[in-house]
Short mmCIF file of C-alpha atoms and ligand atoms in Angstrom, two decimals:
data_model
loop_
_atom_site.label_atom_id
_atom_site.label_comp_id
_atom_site.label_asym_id
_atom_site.label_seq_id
_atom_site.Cartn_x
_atom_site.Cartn_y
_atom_site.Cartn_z
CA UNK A 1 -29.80 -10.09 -137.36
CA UNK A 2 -30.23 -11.02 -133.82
CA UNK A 3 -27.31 -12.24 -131.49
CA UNK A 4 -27.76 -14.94 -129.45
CA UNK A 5 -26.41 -15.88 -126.01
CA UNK A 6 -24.46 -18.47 -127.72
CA UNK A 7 -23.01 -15.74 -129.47
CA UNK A 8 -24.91 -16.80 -133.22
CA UNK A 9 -26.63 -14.28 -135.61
CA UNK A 10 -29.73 -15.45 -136.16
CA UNK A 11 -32.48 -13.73 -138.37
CA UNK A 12 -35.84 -12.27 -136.95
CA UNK A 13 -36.87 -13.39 -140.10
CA UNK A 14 -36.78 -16.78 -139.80
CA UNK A 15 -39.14 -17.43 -136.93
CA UNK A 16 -42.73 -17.78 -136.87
CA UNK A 17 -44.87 -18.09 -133.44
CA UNK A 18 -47.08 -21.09 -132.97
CA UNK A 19 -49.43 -22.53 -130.64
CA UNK A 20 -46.78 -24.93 -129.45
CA UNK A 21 -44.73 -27.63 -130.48
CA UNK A 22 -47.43 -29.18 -132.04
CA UNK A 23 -48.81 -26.31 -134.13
CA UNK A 24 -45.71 -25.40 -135.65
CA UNK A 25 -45.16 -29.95 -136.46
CA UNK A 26 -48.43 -28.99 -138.14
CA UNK A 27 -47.47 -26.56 -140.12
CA UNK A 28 -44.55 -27.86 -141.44
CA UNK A 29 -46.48 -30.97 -142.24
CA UNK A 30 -48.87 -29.01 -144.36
CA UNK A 31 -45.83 -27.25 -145.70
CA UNK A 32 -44.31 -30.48 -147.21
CA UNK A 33 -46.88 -33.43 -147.81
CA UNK A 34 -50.19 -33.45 -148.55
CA UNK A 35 -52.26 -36.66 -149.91
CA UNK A 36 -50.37 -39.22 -152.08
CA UNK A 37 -46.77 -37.99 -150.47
CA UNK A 38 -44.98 -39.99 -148.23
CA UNK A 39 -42.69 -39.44 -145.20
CA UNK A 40 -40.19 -41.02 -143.60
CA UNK A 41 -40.15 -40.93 -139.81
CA UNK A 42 -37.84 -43.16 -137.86
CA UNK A 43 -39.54 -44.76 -134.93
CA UNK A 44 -40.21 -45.43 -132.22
CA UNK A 45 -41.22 -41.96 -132.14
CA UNK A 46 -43.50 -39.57 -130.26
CA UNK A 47 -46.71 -40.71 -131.85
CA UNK A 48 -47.96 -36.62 -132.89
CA UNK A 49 -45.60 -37.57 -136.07
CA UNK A 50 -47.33 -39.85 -136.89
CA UNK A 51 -50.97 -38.52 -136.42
CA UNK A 52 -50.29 -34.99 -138.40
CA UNK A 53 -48.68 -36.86 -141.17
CA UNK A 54 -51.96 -38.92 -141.74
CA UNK A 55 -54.00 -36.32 -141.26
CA UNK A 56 -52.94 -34.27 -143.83
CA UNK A 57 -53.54 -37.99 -146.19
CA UNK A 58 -49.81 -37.88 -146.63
CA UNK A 59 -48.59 -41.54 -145.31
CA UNK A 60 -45.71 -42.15 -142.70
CA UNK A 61 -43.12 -44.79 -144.02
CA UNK A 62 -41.29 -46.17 -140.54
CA UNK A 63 -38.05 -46.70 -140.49
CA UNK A 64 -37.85 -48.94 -137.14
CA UNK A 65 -33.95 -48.00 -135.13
CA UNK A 66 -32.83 -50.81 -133.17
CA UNK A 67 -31.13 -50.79 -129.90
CA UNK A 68 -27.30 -52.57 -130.29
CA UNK A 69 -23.66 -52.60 -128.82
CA UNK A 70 -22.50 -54.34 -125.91
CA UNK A 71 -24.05 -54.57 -122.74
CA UNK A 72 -23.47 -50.99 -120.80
CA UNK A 73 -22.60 -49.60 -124.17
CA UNK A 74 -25.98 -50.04 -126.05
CA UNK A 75 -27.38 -47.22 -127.80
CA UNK A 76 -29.86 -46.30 -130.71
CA UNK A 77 -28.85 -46.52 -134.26
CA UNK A 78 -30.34 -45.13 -137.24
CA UNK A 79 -29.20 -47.70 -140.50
CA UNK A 80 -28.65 -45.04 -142.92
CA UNK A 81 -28.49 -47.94 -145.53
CA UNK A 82 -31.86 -48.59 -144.57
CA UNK A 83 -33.21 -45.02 -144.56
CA UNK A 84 -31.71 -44.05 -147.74
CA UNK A 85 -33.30 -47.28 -149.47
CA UNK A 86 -36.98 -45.96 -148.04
CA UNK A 87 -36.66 -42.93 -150.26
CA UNK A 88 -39.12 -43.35 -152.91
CA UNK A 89 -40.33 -41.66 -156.06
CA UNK A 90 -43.40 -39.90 -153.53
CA UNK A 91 -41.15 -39.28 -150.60
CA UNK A 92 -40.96 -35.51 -149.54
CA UNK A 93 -39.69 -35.46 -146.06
CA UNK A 94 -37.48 -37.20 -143.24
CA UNK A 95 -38.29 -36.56 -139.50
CA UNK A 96 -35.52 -36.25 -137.25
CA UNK A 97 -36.36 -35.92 -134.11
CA UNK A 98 -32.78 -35.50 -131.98
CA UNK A 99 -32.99 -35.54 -128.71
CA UNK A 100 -35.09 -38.37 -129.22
CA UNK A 101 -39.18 -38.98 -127.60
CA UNK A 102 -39.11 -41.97 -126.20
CA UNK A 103 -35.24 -43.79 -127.00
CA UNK A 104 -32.86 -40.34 -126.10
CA UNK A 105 -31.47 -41.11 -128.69
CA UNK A 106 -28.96 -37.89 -129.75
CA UNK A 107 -27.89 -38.41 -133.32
CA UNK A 108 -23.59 -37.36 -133.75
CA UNK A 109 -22.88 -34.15 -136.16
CA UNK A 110 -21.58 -37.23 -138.25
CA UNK A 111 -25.14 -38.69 -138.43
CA UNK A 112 -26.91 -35.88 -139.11
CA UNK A 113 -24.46 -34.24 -141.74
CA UNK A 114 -25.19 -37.93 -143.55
CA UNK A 115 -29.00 -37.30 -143.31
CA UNK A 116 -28.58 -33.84 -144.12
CA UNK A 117 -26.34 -35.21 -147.44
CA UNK A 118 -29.12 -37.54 -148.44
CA UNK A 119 -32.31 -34.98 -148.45
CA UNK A 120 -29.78 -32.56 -150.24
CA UNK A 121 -29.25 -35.11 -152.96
CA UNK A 122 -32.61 -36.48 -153.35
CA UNK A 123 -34.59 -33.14 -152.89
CA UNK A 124 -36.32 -33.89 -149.88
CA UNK A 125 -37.10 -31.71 -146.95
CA UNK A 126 -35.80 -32.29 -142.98
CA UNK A 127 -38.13 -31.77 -140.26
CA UNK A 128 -35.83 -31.25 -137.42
CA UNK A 129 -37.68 -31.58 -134.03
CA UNK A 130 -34.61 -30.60 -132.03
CA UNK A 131 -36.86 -29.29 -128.95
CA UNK A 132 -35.00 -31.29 -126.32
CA UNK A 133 -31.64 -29.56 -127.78
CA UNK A 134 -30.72 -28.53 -124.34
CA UNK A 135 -31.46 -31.27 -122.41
CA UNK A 136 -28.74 -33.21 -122.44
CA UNK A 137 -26.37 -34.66 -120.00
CA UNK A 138 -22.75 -33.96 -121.59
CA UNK A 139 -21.87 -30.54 -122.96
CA UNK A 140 -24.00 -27.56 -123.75
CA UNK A 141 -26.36 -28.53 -125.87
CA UNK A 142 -27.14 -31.50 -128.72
CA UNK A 143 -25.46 -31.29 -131.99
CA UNK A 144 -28.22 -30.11 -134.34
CA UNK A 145 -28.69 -29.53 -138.17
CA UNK A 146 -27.80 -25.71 -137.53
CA UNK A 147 -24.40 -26.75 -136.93
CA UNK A 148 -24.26 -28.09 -140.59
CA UNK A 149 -26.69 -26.19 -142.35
CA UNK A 150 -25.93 -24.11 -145.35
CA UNK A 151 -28.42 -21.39 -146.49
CA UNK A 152 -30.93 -22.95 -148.89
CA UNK A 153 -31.04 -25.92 -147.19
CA UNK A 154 -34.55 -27.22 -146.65
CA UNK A 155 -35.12 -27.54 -143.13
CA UNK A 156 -38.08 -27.17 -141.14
CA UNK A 157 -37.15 -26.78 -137.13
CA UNK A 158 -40.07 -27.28 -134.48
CA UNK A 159 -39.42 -25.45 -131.25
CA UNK A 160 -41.68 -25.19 -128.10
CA UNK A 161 -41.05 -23.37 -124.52
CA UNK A 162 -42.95 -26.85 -123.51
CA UNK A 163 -39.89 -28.51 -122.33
CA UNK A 164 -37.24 -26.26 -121.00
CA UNK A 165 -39.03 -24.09 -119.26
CA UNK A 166 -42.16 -26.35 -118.42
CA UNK A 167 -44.94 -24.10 -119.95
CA UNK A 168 -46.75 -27.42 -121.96
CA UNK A 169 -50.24 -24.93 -120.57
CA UNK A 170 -48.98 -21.91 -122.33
CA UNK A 171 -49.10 -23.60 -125.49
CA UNK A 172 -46.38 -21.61 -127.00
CA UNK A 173 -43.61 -22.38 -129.14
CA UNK A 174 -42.06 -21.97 -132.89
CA UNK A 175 -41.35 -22.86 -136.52
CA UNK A 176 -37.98 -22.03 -137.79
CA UNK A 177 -37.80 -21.71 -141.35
CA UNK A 178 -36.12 -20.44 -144.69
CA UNK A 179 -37.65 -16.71 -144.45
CA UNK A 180 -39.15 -17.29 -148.02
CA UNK A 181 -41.57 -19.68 -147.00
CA UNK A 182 -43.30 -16.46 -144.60
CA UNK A 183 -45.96 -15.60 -146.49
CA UNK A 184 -47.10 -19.36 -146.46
CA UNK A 185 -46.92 -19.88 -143.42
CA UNK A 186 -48.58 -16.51 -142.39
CA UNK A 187 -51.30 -17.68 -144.05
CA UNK A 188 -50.81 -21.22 -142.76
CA UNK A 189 -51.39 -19.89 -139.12
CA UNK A 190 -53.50 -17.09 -140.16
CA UNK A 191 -56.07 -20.34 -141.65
CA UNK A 192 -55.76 -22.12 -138.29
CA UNK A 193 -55.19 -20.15 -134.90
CA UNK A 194 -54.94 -16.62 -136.65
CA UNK A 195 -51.82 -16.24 -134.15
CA UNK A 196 -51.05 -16.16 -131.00
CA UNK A 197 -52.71 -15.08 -127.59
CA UNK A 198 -50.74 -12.29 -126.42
CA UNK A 199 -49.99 -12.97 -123.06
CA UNK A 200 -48.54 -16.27 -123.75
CA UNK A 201 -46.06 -14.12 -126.33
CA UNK A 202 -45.15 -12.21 -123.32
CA UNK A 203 -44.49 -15.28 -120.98
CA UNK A 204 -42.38 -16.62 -123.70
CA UNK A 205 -40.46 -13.31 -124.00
CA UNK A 206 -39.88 -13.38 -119.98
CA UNK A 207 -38.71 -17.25 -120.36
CA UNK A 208 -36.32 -16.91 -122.90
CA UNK A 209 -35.01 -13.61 -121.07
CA UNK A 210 -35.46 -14.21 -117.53
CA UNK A 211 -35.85 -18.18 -117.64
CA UNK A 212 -32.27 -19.55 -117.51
CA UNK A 213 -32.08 -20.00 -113.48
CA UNK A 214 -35.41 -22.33 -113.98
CA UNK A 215 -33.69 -23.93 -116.76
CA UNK A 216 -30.28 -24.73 -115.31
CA UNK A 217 -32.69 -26.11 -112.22
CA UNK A 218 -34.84 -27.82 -114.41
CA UNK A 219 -31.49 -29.85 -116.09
CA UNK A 220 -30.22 -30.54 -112.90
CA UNK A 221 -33.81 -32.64 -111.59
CA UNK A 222 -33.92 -34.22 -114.76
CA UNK A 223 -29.85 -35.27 -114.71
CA UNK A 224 -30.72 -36.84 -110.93
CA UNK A 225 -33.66 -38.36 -112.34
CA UNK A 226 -31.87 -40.13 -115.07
CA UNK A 227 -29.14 -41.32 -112.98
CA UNK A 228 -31.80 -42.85 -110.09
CA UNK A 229 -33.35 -44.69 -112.60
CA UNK A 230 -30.44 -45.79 -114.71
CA UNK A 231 -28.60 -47.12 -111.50
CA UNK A 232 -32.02 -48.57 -110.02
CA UNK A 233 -32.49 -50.55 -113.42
CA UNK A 234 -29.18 -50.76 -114.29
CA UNK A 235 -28.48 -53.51 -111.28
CA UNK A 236 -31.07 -55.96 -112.72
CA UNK A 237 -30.09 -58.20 -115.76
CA UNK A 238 -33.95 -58.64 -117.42
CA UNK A 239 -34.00 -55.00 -118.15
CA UNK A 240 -32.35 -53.41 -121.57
CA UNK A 241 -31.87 -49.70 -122.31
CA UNK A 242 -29.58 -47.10 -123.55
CA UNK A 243 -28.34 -45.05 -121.19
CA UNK A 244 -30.16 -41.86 -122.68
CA UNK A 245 -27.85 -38.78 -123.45
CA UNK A 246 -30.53 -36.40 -124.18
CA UNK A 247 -34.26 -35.70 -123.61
CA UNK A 248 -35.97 -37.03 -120.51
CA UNK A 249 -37.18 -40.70 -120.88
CA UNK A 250 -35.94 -44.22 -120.47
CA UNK A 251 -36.90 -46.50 -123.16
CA UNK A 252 -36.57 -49.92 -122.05
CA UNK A 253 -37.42 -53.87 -122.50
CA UNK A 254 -37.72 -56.47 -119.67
CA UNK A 255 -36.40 -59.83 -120.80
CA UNK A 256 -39.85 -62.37 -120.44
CA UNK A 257 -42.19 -59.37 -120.55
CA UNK A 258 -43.17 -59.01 -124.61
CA UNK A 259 -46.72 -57.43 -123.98
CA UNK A 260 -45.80 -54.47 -122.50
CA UNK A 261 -49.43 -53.00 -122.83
CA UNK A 262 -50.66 -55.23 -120.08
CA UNK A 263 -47.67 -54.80 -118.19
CA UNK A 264 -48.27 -50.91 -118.33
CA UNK A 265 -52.07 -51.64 -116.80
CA UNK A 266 -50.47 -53.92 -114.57
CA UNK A 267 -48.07 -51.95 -112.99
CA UNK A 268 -50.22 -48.69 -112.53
CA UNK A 269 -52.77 -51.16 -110.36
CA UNK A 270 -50.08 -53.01 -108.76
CA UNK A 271 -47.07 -50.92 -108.27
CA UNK A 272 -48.92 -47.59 -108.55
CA UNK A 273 -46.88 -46.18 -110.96
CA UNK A 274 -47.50 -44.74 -115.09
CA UNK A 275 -45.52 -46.07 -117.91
CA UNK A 276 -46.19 -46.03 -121.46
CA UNK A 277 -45.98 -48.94 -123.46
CA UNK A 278 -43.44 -49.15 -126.30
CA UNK A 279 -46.03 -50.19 -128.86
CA UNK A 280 -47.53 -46.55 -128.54
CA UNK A 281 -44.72 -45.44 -130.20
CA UNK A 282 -44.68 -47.44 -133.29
CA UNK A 283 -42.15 -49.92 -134.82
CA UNK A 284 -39.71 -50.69 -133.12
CA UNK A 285 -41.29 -49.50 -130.17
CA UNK A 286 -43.33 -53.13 -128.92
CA UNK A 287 -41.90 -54.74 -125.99
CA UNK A 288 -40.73 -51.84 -124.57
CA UNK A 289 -41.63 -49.46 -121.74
CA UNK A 290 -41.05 -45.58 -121.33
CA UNK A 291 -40.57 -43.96 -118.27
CA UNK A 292 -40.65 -40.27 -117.97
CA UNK A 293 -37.79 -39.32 -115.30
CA UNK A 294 -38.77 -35.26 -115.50
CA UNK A 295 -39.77 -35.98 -111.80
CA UNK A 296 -38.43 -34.70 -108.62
CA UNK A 297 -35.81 -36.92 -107.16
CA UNK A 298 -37.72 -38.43 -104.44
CA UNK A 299 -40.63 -39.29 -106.49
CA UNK A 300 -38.06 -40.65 -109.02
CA UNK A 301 -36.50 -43.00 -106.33
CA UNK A 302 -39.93 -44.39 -104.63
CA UNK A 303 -41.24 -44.86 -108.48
CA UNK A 304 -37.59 -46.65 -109.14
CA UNK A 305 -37.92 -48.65 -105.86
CA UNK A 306 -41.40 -49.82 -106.40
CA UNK A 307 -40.49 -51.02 -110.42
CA UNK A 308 -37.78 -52.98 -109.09
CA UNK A 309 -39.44 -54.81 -106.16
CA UNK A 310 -42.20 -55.88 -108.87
CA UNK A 311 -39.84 -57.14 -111.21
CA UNK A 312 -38.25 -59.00 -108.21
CA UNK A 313 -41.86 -60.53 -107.10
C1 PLP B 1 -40.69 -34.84 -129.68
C2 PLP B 1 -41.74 -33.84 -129.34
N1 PLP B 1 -41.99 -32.85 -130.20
C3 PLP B 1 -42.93 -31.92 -129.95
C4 PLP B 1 -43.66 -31.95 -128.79
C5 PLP B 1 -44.72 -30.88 -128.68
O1 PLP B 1 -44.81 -30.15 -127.58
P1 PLP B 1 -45.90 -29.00 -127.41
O2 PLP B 1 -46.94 -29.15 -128.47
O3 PLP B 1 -46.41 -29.16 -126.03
O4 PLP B 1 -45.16 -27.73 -127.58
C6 PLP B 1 -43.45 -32.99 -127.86
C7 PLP B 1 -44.26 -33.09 -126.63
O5 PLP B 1 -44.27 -34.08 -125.95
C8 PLP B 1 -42.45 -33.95 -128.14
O6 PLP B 1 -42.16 -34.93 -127.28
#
């Protein structure tokens, strides 16, 4: 057993090196769903879900959240009604993905000890994406199905040094998983990367040891981002979000504006500035923009400033 900073025991045993985010997603797809098997994967979501699951032939069943509460107060639910009636007799896996790509949505222990109760009683596996764990804006760090866990529980955790310590190049990150399942996936990375360029294993080594300064500077670019663009958008009535509590995008509608692909072309040729349309994102997702606020606040204003004034044409 290792200890961590955060004072945990954690097992060498558990973790397996990937090339990224992405490599490990893969992995655990292959792990859990192959053709004929279906997944559930509450969207909108970062579309990668959605793109390993059908390569692998497995298919993605959408569980669309929806944006409610009062105005100021709105934030992201997940009907667990709903999700627990999308189990099926071929379903395998949920997707939780907490911090959420694109909403921010941060699901309570309370929601995911419920989700956590479900794939216990119906035998299904969790893919936790919880990579945005530490990029939240009250407390320490997310609530996350390691809080709740029990051993033999089947859950599959993606991890990545993309985010918190800005190495998306390095393509470096992790797949944390019951230590049984090693020699599959072993062979699982051995049969598609067979590992992991060294020196990338060593810039990950000096991250995680030496990377907390960048990470606490990181938080602190990202918190003034989020607040410029909350206030800036915030002030104007057309425009709908949640206030995000974790990760680093605004997801949001603009009252009158329902194709929000042409009003993503529009505004990078008339404004100047890059959003990506909510229907990228899947169900749930049309009619809405996201807009990365990982930015450096000045940038973050003038990009804030200029989204407003076009709104206000
Ligand atoms: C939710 C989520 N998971 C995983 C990743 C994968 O990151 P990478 O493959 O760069 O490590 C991303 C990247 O945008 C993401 O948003």
């Amino acid at each position: 057993m290792y200890p961590t900073a955060a004072g945990e025991s954690v097992d060498p045993e558990r973790f397996f090196v990937t090339i990224g985010g992405m490599h490990a997603l893969q992995i655990a797809v292959r792990m859990v769903a192959g053709a004929g098997d279906e997944v559930i994967l509450p969207t909108p979501a970062w579309p990668n879900f959605r793109g390993a699951f059908v390569i692998a032939g497995a298919t993605p069943i959408e569980l669309p959240m929806t944006l409610a509460g009062r105005v100021g107060k709105l934030r992201w639910q997940l009907d667990m009604e709903r999700l627990g009636a999308a189990i099926g007799p071929r379903t395998r896996a949920i997707v939780v993905n907490t911090p959420a790509n694109p909403t921010g949505w941060t699901a309570t222990l309370d929601e995911l000890t419920e989700i956590l109760g479900l794939a216990r009683r119906q035998g299904l596996w969790i893919i936790a994406d919880e990579i945005y764990g530490r990029v939240v804006f009250g407390g320490e760090r997310a609530p996350s199905f390691r809080d709740v866990m029990e051993p033999g529980d089947r859950i599959l955790f993606v991890q990545t040094l993309s985010k918190n310590w800005s190495m998306t190049g390095w393509r470096i990150g992790w797949l944390e998983a019951p230590p049984e399942l090693g020699p599959v996936i072993e062979n699982l990375v051995q049969y598609s990367t067979s590992g992991v360029p060294v020196f990338a294993q060593r810039a990950a080594i000096a991250a995680l040891d030496e990377g907390e300064a960048f990470f606490a500077h990181q938080l602190s670019r990202i918190r003034q981002g989020r607040d410029i663009i909350c206030d800036g958008l915030g002030a104007i009535d057309r425009v709908r979000f949640a206030r995000p509590d974790g990760a680093f995008y605004l997801f949001c509608s603009i009252d009158g504006e329902e194709d929000t692909r042409s009003l993503a072309l529009k505004l990078v040729d008339e404004a100047g500035i890059g959003l990506a349309p909510g229907s990228a994102f899947g169900a749930g997702g049309e009619g809405f923009l996201r807009i990365c606020f990982a930015r450096k606040a000045e940038d973050m204003a003038e990009a804030t400033r200029r989204l407003v004034a076009w709104l206000a044409r």
